[in-house]
mmCIF file of C-alpha atoms in Angstrom:
data_model
loop_
_atom_site.group_PDB
_atom_site.id
_atom_site.type_symbol
_atom_site.label_atom_id
_atom_site.label_comp_id
_atom_site.label_asym_id
_atom_site.label_seq_id
_atom_site.Cartn_x
_atom_site.Cartn_y
_atom_site.Cartn_z
ATOM 1 C CA MET K 1 -4.770 -37.054 -158.236
ATOM 2 C CA ALA K 2 -4.528 -39.933 -155.764
ATOM 3 C CA VAL K 3 -6.693 -40.752 -152.763
ATOM 4 C CA TYR K 4 -5.104 -42.220 -149.635
ATOM 5 C CA LEU K 5 -6.666 -43.772 -146.552
ATOM 6 C CA ALA K 6 -4.937 -42.744 -143.325
ATOM 7 C CA TRP K 7 -5.379 -44.288 -139.874
ATOM 8 C CA SER K 8 -3.881 -43.385 -136.539
ATOM 9 C CA PRO K 9 -5.051 -43.995 -132.957
ATOM 10 C CA THR K 10 -4.769 -40.219 -132.558
ATOM 11 C CA ALA K 11 -7.084 -38.081 -134.682
ATOM 12 C CA VAL K 12 -5.319 -36.639 -137.714
ATOM 13 C CA PRO K 13 -5.653 -32.835 -137.399
ATOM 14 C CA GLU K 14 -8.092 -31.632 -140.080
ATOM 15 C CA ASP K 15 -6.136 -28.384 -140.378
ATOM 16 C CA ALA K 16 -2.796 -30.150 -140.857
ATOM 17 C CA GLN K 17 -0.726 -28.521 -143.565
ATOM 18 C CA GLY K 18 0.615 -30.810 -146.269
ATOM 19 C CA PRO K 19 0.766 -31.625 -149.968
ATOM 20 C CA TRP K 20 -2.940 -32.386 -150.242
ATOM 21 C CA THR K 21 -5.940 -30.774 -151.823
ATOM 22 C CA GLU K 22 -8.224 -32.102 -149.111
ATOM 23 C CA LEU K 23 -7.969 -33.978 -145.833
ATOM 24 C CA ARG K 24 -11.388 -35.439 -144.951
ATOM 25 C CA ALA K 25 -11.946 -36.856 -141.463
ATOM 26 C CA LEU K 26 -14.155 -39.957 -141.448
ATOM 27 C CA ALA K 27 -13.967 -40.937 -137.772
ATOM 28 C CA ASP K 28 -11.539 -40.523 -134.886
ATOM 29 C CA GLY K 29 -8.161 -41.357 -136.370
ATOM 30 C CA LEU K 30 -9.495 -42.248 -139.850
ATOM 31 C CA ALA K 31 -9.193 -39.869 -142.804
ATOM 32 C CA LEU K 32 -9.171 -39.663 -146.577
ATOM 33 C CA VAL K 33 -6.439 -37.614 -148.220
ATOM 34 C CA GLU K 34 -6.588 -36.281 -151.784
ATOM 35 C CA SER K 35 -3.143 -35.385 -153.112
ATOM 36 C CA ASP K 36 -0.934 -35.148 -156.184
ATOM 37 C CA ALA K 37 2.012 -36.136 -153.985
ATOM 38 C CA GLY K 38 3.316 -39.674 -153.658
ATOM 39 C CA LEU K 39 2.670 -42.061 -150.788
ATOM 40 C CA SER K 40 5.959 -41.343 -149.002
ATOM 41 C CA ARG K 41 5.432 -37.575 -148.989
ATOM 42 C CA VAL K 42 1.837 -37.854 -147.748
ATOM 43 C CA TYR K 43 2.889 -40.367 -145.073
ATOM 44 C CA HIS K 44 5.724 -38.171 -143.769
ATOM 45 C CA GLU K 45 3.647 -34.972 -143.697
ATOM 46 C CA LEU K 46 0.923 -36.771 -141.728
ATOM 47 C CA LYS K 47 3.537 -38.342 -139.424
ATOM 48 C CA TRP K 48 5.009 -34.928 -138.655
ATOM 49 C CA SER K 49 1.529 -33.577 -137.792
ATOM 50 C CA LEU K 50 1.012 -36.246 -135.086
ATOM 51 C CA PRO K 51 2.668 -36.598 -131.679
ATOM 52 C CA GLU K 52 6.034 -38.380 -131.931
ATOM 53 C CA GLY K 53 5.780 -42.162 -131.727
ATOM 54 C CA THR K 54 2.112 -42.282 -132.785
ATOM 55 C CA ALA K 55 1.181 -45.264 -134.963
ATOM 56 C CA LEU K 56 0.224 -44.372 -138.533
ATOM 57 C CA LEU K 57 -0.944 -46.272 -141.590
ATOM 58 C CA VAL K 58 -1.320 -44.618 -145.005
ATOM 59 C CA ALA K 59 -2.397 -46.578 -148.082
ATOM 60 C CA PRO K 60 -3.447 -45.567 -151.594
ATOM 61 C CA LEU K 61 -7.016 -46.372 -152.628
ATOM 62 C CA PRO K 62 -6.780 -47.615 -156.232
ATOM 63 C CA ALA K 63 -10.502 -48.500 -156.294
ATOM 64 C CA ARG K 64 -13.612 -47.286 -154.509
ATOM 65 C CA PRO K 65 -14.051 -49.186 -151.259
ATOM 66 C CA LYS K 66 -17.377 -50.472 -149.990
ATOM 67 C CA LEU K 67 -18.442 -48.501 -146.945
ATOM 68 C CA LYS K 68 -21.303 -47.962 -144.542
ATOM 69 C CA GLY K 69 -21.978 -45.679 -141.596
ATOM 70 C CA LEU K 70 -19.442 -42.980 -142.474
ATOM 71 C CA PRO K 71 -20.220 -39.237 -142.584
ATOM 72 C CA ALA K 72 -22.776 -38.039 -145.126
ATOM 73 C CA GLY K 73 -21.219 -37.290 -148.498
ATOM 74 C CA THR K 74 -18.314 -39.731 -148.175
ATOM 75 C CA THR K 75 -19.559 -42.061 -150.931
ATOM 76 C CA THR K 76 -20.112 -39.123 -153.294
ATOM 77 C CA TRP K 77 -16.704 -37.672 -152.401
ATOM 78 C CA LEU K 78 -15.036 -40.981 -153.299
ATOM 79 C CA ARG K 79 -17.150 -41.437 -156.439
ATOM 80 C CA ASP K 80 -16.012 -38.004 -157.652
ATOM 81 C CA ARG K 81 -12.342 -38.958 -157.208
ATOM 82 C CA ILE K 82 -11.969 -42.685 -157.871
ATOM 83 C CA ALA K 83 -13.221 -44.283 -161.081
ATOM 84 C CA ASP K 84 -15.535 -47.275 -160.938
ATOM 85 C CA PRO K 85 -13.413 -50.322 -161.866
ATOM 86 C CA GLY K 86 -16.316 -51.604 -163.995
ATOM 87 C CA GLN K 87 -16.119 -48.601 -166.331
#
């Protein structure tokens, strides 16, 4: 299962239907996506859930990022899905 970071100036709808197990909003326009699907499929499903012409960035997270000030549980959520590179 892969984890992707998605950004758009428009909030990604939390109830958007797509090939993911979970879509977790972090802030307006910033979300984590857990999916077995590849980058292209996740990108296109998110793109189709946004108004036409809206900017969108989707990138895989191969390692746990450093973070601060995000919603409670985000670090644990990432820890449960992305292995520590030191292990």
